[in-house]
PDB file of C-alpha atoms (C1' of nucleotides) in Angstrom:
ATOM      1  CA  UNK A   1       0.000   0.000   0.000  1.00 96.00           C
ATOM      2  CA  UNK A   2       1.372   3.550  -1.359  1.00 98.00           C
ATOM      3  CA  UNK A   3       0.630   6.290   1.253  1.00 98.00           C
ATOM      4  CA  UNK A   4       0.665   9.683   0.882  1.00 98.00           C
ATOM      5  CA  UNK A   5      -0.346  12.552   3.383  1.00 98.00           C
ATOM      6  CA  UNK A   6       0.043  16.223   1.853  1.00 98.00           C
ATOM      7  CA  UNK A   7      -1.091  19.941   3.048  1.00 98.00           C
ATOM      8  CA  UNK A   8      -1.779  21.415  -0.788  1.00 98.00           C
ATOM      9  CA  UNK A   9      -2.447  24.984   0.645  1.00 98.00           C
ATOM     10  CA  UNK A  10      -5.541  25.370  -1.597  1.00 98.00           C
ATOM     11  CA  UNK A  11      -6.498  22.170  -3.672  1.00 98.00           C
ATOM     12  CA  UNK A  12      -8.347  24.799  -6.523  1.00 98.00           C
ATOM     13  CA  UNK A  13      -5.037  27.010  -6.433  1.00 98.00           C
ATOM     14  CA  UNK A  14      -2.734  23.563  -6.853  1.00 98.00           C
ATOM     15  CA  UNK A  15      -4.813  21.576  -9.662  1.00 98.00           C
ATOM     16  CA  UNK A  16      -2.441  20.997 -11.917  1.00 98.00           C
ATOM     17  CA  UNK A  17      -0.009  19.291  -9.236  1.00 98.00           C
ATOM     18  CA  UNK A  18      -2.520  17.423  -7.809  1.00 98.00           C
ATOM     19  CA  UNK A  19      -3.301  15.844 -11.277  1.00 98.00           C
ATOM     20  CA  UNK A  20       0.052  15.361 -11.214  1.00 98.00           C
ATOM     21  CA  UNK A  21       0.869  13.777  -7.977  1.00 98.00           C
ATOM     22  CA  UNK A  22      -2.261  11.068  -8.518  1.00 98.00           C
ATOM     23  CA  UNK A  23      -1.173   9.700 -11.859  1.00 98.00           C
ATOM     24  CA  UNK A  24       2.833  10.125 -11.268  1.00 98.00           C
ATOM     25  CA  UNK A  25       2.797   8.708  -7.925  1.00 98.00           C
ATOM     26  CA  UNK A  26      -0.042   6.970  -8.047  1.00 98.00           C
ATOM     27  CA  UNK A  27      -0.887   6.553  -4.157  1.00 98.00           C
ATOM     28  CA  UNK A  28      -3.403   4.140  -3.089  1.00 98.00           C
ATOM     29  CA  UNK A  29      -3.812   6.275  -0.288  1.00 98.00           C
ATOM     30  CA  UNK A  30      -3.728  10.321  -0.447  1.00 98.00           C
ATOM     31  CA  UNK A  31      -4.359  12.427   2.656  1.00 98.00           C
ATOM     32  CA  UNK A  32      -5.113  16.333   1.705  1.00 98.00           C
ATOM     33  CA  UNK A  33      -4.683  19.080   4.246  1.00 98.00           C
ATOM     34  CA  UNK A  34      -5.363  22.926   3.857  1.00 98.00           C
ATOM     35  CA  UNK A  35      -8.392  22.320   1.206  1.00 98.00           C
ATOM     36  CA  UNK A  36      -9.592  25.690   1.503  1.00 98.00           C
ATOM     37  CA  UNK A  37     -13.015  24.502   0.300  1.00 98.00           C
ATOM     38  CA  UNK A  38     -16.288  24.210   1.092  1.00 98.00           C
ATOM     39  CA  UNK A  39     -17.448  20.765   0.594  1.00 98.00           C
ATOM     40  CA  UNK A  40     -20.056  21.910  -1.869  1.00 97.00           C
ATOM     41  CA  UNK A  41     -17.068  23.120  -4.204  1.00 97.00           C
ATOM     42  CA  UNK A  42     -15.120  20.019  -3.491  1.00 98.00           C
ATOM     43  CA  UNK A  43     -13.824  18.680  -6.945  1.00 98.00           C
ATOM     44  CA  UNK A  44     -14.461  15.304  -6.563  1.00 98.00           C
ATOM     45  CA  UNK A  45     -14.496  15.213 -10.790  1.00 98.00           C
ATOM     46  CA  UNK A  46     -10.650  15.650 -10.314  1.00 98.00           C
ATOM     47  CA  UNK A  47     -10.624  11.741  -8.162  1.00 98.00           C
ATOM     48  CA  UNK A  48     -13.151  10.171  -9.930  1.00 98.00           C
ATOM     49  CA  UNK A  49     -11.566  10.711 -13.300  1.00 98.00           C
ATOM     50  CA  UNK A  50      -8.257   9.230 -11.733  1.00 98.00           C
ATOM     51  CA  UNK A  51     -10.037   6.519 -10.447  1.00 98.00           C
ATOM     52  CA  UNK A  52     -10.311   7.329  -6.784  1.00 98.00           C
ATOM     53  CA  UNK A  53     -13.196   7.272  -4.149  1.00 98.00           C
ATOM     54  CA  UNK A  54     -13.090  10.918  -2.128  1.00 98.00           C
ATOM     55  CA  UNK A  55     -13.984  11.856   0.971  1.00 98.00           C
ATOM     56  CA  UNK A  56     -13.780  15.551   2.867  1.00 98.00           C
ATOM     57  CA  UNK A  57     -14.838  17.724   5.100  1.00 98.00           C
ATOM     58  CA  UNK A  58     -13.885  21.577   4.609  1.00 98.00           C
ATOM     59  CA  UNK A  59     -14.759  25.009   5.344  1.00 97.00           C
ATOM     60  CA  UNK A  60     -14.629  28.917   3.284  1.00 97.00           C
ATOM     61  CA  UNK A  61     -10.903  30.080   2.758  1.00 97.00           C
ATOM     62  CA  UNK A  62      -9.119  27.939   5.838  1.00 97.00           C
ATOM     63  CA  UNK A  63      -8.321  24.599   7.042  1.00 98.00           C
ATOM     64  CA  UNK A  64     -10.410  21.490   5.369  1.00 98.00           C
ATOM     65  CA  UNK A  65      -9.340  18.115   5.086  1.00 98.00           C
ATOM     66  CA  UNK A  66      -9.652  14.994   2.818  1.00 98.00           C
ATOM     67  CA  UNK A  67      -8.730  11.175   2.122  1.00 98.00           C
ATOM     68  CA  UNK A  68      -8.669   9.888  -1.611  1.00 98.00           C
ATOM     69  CA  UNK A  69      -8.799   5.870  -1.973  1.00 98.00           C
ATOM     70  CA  UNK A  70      -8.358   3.099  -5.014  1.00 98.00           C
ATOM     71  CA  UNK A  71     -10.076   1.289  -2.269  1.00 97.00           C
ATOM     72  CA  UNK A  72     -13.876   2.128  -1.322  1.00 97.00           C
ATOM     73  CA  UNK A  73     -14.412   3.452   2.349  1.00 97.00           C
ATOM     74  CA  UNK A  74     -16.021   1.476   5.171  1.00 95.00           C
ATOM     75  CA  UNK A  75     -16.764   3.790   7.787  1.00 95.00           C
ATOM     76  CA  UNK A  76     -16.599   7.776   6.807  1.00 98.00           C
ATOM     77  CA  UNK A  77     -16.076  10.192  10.172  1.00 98.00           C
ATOM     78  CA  UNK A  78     -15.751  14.124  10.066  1.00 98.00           C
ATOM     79  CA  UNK A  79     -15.281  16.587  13.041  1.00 98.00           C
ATOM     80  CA  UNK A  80     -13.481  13.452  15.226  1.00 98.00           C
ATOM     81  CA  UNK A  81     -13.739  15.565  18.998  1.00 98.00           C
ATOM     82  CA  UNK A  82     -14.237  19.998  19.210  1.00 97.00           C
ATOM     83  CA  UNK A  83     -12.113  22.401  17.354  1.00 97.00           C
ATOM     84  CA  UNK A  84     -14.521  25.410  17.350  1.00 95.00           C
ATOM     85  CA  UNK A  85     -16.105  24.315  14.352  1.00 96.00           C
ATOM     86  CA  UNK A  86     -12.654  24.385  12.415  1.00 98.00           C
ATOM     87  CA  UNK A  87     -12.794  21.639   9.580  1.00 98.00           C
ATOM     88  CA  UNK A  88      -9.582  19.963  10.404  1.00 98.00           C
ATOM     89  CA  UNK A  89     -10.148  16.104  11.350  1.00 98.00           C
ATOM     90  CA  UNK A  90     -11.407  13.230   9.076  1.00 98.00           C
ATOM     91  CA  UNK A  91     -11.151   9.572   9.666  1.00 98.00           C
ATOM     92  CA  UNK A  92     -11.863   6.668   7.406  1.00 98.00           C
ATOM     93  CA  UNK A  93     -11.413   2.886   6.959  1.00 98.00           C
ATOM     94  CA  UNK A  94     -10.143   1.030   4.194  1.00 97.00           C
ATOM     95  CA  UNK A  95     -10.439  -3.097   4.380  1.00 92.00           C
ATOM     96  CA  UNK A  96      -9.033  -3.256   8.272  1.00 94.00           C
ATOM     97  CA  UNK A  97      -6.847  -0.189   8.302  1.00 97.00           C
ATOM     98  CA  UNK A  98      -8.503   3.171  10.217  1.00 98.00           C
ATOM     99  CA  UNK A  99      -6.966   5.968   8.658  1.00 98.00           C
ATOM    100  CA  UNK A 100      -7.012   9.719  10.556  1.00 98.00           C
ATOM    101  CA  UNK A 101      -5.780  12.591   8.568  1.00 98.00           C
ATOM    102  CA  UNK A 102      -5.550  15.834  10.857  1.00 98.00           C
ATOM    103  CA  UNK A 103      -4.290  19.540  10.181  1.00 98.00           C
ATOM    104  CA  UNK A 104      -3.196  20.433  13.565  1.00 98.00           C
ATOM    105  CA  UNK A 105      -3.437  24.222  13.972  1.00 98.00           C
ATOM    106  CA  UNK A 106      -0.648  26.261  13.688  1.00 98.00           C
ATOM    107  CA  UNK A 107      -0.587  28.001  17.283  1.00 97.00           C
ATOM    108  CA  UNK A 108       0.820  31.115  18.210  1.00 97.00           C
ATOM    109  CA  UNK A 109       3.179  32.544  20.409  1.00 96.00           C
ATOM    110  CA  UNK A 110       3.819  31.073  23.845  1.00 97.00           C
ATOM    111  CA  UNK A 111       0.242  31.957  26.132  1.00 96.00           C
ATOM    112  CA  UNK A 112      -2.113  33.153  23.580  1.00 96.00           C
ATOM    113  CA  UNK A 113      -5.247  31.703  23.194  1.00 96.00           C
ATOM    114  CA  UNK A 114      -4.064  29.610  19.644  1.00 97.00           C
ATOM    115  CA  UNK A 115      -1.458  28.229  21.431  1.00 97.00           C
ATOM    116  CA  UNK A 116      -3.406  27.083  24.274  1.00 97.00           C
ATOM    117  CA  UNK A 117      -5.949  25.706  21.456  1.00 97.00           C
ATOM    118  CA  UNK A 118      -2.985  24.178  19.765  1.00 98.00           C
ATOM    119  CA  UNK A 119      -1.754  21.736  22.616  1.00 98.00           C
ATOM    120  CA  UNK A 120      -5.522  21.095  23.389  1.00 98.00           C
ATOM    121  CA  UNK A 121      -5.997  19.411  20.104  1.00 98.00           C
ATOM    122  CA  UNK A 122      -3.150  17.190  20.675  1.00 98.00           C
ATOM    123  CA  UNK A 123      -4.438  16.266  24.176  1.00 98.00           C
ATOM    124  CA  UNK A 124      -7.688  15.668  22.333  1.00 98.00           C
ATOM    125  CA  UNK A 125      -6.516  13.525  19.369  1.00 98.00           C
ATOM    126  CA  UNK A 126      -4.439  11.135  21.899  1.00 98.00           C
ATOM    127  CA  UNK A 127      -7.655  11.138  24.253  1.00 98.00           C
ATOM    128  CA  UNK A 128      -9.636  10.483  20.948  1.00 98.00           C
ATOM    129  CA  UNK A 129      -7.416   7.497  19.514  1.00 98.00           C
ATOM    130  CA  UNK A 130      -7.588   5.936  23.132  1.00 97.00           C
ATOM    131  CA  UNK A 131     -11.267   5.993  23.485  1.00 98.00           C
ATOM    132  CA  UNK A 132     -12.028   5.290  20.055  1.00 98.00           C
ATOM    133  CA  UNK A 133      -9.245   2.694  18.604  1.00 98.00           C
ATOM    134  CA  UNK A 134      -6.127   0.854  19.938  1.00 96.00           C
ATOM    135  CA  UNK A 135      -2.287   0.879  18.531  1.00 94.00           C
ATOM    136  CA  UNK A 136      -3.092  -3.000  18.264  1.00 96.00           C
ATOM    137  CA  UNK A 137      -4.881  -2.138  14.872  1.00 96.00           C
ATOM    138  CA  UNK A 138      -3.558  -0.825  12.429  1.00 97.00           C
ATOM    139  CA  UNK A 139      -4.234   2.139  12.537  1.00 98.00           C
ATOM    140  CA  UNK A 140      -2.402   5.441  10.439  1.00 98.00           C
ATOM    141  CA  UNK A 141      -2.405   8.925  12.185  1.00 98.00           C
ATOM    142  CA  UNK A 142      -0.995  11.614   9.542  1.00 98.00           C
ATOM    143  CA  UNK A 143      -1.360  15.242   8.498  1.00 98.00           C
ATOM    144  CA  UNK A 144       0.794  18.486   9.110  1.00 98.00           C
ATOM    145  CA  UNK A 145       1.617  18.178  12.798  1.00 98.00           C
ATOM    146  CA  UNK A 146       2.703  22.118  13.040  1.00 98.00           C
ATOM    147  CA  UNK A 147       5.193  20.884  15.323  1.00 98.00           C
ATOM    148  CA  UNK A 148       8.682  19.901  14.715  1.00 98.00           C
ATOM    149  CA  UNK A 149       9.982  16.900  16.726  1.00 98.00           C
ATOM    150  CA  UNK A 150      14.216  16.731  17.184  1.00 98.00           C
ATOM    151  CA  UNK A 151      16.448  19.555  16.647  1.00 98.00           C
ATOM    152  CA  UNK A 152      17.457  17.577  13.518  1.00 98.00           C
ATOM    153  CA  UNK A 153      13.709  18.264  12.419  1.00 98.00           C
ATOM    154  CA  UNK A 154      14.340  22.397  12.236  1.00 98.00           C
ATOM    155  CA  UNK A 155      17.220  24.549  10.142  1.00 98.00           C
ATOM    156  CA  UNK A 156      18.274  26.373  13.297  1.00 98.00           C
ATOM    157  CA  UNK A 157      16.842  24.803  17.168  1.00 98.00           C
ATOM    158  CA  UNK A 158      18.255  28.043  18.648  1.00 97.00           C
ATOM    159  CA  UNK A 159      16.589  30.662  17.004  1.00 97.00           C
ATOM    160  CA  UNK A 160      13.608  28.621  16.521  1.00 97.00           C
ATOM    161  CA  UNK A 161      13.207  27.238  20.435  1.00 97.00           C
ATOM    162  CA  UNK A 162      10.878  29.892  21.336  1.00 97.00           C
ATOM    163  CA  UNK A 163       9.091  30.408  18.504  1.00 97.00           C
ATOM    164  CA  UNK A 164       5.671  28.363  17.480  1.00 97.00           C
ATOM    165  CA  UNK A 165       6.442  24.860  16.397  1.00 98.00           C
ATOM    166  CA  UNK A 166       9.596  24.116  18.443  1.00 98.00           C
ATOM    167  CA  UNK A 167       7.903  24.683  21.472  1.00 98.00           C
ATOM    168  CA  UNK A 168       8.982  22.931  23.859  1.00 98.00           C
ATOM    169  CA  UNK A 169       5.401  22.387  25.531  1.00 98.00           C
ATOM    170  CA  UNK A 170       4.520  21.750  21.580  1.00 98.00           C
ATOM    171  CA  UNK A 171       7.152  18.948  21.684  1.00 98.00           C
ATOM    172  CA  UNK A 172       5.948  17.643  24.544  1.00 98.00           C
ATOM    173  CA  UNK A 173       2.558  17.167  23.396  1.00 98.00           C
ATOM    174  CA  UNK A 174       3.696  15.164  19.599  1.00 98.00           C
ATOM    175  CA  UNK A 175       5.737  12.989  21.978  1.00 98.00           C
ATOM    176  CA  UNK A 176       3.090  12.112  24.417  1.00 98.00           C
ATOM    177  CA  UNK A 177       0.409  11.604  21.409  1.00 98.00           C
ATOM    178  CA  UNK A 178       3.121   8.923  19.780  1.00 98.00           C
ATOM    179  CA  UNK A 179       4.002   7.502  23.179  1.00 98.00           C
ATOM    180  CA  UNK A 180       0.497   5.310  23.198  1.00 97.00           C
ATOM    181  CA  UNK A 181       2.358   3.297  20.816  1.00 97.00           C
ATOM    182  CA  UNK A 182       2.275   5.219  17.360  1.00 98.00           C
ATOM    183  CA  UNK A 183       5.519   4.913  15.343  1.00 98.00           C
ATOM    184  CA  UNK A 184       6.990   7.318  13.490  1.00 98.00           C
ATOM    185  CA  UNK A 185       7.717   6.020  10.029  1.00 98.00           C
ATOM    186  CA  UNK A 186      10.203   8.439   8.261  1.00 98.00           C
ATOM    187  CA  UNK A 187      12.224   9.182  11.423  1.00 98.00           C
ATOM    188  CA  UNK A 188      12.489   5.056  11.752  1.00 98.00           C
ATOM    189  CA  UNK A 189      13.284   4.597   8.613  1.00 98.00           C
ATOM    190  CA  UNK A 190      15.545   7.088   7.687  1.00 98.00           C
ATOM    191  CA  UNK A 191      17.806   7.751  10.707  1.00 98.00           C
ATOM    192  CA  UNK A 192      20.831   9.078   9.392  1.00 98.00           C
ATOM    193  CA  UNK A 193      18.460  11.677   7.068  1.00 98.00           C
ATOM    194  CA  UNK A 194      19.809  15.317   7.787  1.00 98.00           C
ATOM    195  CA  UNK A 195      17.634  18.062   8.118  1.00 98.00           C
ATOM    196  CA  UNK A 196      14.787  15.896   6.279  1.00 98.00           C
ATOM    197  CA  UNK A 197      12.167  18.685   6.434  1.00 98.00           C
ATOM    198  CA  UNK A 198       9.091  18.995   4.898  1.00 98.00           C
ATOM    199  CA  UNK A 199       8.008  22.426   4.747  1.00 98.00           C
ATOM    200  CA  UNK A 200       9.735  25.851   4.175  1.00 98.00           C
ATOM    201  CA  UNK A 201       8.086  29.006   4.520  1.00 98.00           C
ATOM    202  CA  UNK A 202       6.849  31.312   1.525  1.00 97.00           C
ATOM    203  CA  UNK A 203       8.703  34.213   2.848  1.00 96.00           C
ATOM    204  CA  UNK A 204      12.448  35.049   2.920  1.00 95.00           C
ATOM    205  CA  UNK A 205      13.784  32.866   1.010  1.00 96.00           C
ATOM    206  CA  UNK A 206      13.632  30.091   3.044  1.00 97.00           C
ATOM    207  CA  UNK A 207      13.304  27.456   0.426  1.00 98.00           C
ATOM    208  CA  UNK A 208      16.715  28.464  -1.466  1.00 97.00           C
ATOM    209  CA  UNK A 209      18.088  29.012   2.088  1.00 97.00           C
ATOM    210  CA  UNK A 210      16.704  25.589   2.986  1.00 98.00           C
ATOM    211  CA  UNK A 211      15.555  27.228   5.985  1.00 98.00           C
ATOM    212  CA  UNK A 212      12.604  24.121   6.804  1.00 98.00           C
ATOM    213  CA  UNK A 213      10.855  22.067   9.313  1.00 98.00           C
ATOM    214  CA  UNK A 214       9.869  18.494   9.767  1.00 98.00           C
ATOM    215  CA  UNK A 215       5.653  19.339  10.579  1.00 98.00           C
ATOM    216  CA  UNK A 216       4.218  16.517   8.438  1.00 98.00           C
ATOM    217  CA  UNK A 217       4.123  13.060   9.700  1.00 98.00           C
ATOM    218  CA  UNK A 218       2.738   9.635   8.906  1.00 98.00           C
ATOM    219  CA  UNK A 219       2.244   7.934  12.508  1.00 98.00           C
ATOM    220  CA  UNK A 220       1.615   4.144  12.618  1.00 98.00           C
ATOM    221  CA  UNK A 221       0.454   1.771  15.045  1.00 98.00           C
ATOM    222  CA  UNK A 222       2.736  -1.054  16.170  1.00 94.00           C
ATOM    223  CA  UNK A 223       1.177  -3.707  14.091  1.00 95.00           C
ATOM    224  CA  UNK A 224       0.924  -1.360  11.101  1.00 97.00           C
ATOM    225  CA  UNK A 225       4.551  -0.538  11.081  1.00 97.00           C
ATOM    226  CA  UNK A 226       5.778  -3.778  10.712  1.00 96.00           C
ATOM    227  CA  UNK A 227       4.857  -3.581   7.293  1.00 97.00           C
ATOM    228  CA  UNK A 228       6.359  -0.094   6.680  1.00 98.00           C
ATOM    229  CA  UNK A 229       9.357  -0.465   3.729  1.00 97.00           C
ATOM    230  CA  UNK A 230      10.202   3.048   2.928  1.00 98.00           C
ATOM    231  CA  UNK A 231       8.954   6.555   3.517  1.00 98.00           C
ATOM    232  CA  UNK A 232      10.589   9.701   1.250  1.00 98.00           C
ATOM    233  CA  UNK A 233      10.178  13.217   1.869  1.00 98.00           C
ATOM    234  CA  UNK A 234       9.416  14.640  -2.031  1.00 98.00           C
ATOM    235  CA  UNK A 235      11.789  17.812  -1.806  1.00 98.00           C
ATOM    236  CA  UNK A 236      11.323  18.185  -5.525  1.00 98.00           C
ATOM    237  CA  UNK A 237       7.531  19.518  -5.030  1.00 98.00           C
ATOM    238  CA  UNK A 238       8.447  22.514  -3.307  1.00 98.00           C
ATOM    239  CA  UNK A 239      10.916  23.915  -6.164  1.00 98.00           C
ATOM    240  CA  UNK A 240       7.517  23.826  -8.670  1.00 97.00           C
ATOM    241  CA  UNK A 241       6.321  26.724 -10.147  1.00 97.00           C
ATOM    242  CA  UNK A 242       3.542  27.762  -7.496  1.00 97.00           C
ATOM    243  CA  UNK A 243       4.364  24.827  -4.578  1.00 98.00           C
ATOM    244  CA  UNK A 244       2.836  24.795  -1.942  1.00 98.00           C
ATOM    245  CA  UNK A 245       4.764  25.477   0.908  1.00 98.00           C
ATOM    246  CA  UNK A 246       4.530  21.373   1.940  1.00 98.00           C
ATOM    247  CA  UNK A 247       5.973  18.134   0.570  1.00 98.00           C
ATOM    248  CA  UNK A 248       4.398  14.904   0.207  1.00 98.00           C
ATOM    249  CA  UNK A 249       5.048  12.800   1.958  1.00 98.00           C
ATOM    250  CA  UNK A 250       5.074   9.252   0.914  1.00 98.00           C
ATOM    251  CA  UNK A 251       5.147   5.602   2.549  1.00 98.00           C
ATOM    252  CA  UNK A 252       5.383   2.339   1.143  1.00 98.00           C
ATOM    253  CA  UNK A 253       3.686  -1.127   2.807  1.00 97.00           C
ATOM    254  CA  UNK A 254       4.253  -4.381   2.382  1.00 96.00           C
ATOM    255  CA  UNK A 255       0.111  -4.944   2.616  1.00 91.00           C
ATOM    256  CA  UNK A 256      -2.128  -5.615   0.013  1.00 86.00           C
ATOM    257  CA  UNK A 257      -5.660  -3.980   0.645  1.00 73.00           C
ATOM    258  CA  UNK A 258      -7.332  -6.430  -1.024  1.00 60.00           C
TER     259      UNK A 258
ATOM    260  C1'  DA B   1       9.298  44.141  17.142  1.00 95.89           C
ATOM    261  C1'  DT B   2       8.899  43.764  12.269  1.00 95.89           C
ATOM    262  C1'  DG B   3       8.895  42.092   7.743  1.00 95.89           C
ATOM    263  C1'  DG B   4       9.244  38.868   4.405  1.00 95.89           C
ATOM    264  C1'  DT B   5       5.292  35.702   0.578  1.00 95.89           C
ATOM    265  C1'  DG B   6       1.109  33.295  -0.685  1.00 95.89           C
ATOM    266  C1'  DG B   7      -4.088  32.006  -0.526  1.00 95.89           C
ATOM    267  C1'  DA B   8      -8.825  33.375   0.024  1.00 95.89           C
ATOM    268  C1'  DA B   9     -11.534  36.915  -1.384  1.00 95.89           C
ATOM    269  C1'  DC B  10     -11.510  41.808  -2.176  1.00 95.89           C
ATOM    270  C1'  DG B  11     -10.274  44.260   3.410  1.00 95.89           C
ATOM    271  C1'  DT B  12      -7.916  41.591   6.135  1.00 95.89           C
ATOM    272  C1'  DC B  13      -7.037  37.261   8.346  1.00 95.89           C
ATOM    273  C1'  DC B  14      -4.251  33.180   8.481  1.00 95.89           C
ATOM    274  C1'  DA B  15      -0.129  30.586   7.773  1.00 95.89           C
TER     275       DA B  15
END
DNA sequence: ATGGTGGAACGTCCA
C-alpha cells in the first residue's frame, strides 16, 4: 500500500499538481490538508476521473481536510472531537486499516489563546485514539503536525526554540500523542536523514536558504509498522512553479488492501 | 518588534 499525506495549501489554487501527484505517484492512499473549500465546491471530478473514491470535510478560505482511496471506504467520520467548528479532522477505513488525517493548527506565540488551542488538540486527538481505537490495529495517524519533533527536524533549534512549532510544551505534546504506541515512520526509517524537512516558509527565502521544518508526519500503530518499507520526503515539489509550501510525503507497505 | 510571501476573497485574516 502507497501512502501519501500532503497539506496542498488550496487544492483549486494547486490543480495541476494534484493531477500530477495522482497519476505520477499513483498513491493508493492520499491524505489532503489545507483544502480551503467548502465541501459543496469540493472537486471530486478531479478523483473520480483518476479513479479514486473521495472523501472531505472543509470550510470557506481555511483549514479542510480529505482522504482519496483506489479502495472504497467502510466507515466515513468528520469533526473526530471539538475544534470550534474548524474543519480539520477526518477519519476513514479502508479493508481493516482506520486511517485519521488531521491539520493540527498552527498556534501562536507562547500563552495566547491559539497556542493554548494548539496543545488542546493534541491532548484531544491522543484522548480520541484511546477511546475510540487501539495501537493493536492498524491504525495510520498523519497530516501536518505544526510541530517539529528533534532539533534535527528544524534549520536552526536556537533561534527557533521559542518560537511556534519548536515549542517545547509543543514537543511535549507530539511525543506524548506517539508515546500510546504510534511509530513514526520516516524518522524510523531514515535515521541518518539530515535536516529531512518537509516544509519551508513562503517568505524570505527560506526554500533556497533551505531554511525548513519536519511538521508533516505519517504515525503508525505497532502492528501497522511492521509492514512499513520506505517513507521519502518529495523535496522536488516545493521547487515547482507555485508549490505549496509542503511536501508529500510518501510511505510504502508491504500490505495488500485487497 | 517587524517584515518577508502566498491564498482566500476583495479588506484583512491566516499561515
Amino acid at each position: 500500500m502507497k501512502f501519501i499525506t500532503w497539506n496542498i495549501n488550496s487544492i483549486r489554487a494547486r490543480t495541476e499538481h494534484l493531477k500530477a501527484l495522482l497519476s505520477e505517484k499513483s498513491p493508493d492512499v492520499l491524505c489532503l490538508q489545507e483544502t480551503k473549500v467548502r465541501d459543496e465546491e469540493f472537486p471530486v471530478e478531479i478523483f473520480e476521473k483518476a479513479g479514486y473514491y473521495v472523501a472531505f470535510s472543509g470550510q470557506k478560505a481555511y483549514n479542510g481536510v480529505a482522504i482519496a482511496s483506489k479502495f472504497p471506504f467502510k466507515g466515513l467520520k468528520k469533526d473526530l472531537f471539538d475544534t470550534n467548528g474548524q474543519k480539520r479532522t477526518i477519519e476513514v477505513a479502508i479493508e481493516n486499516v482506520t486511517v485519521i488525517n488531521a491539520y493540527f493548527p498552527r498556534g501562536g506565540e507562547r500563552g495566547s489563546e491559539k497556542f493554548f488551542y494548539k496543545l488542546e488538540f493534541f491532548q484531544k486527538m491522543k484522548d480520541y485514539i484511546s477511546k475510540n481505537h487501539s495501537v493493536d490495529e492498524l491504525l495510520l495517524l498523519c497530516g501536518d503536525f505544526n510541530v517539529a519533533r528533534f532539533e534535527n527536524d528544524v534549520w536552526d533549534p536556537e533561534l527557533l526554540r521559542n518560537e511556534p512549532g519548536f515549542m517545547k510544551e509543543e514537543r511535549d505534546a507530539l511525543e506524548r500523542l506517539i508515546g500510546i504506541g504510534l511509530s513514526d515512520i520516516f524518522a524510523e526509517l531514515n535515521p541518518a536523514a539530515k535536516h529531512p524537512f518537509t516544509w519551508w516558509d513562503y517568505r524570505g527565502g527560506a526554500f533556497k536558504r533551505n531554511h525548513g521544518m519536519r511538521i508533516d508526519y505519517i504515525l503508525s500503530s505497532h502492528t501497522l509498522s511492521e509492514y512499513a518499507k520506505e517513507c521519502t520526503a518529495e523535496r522536488e515539489w516545493r521547487a515547482k512553479e507555485k508549490p505549496s509550501d509542503h511536501i508529500p510525503l510518501v510511505a510504502n507497505f508491504e500490505l495488500s488492501m485487497i
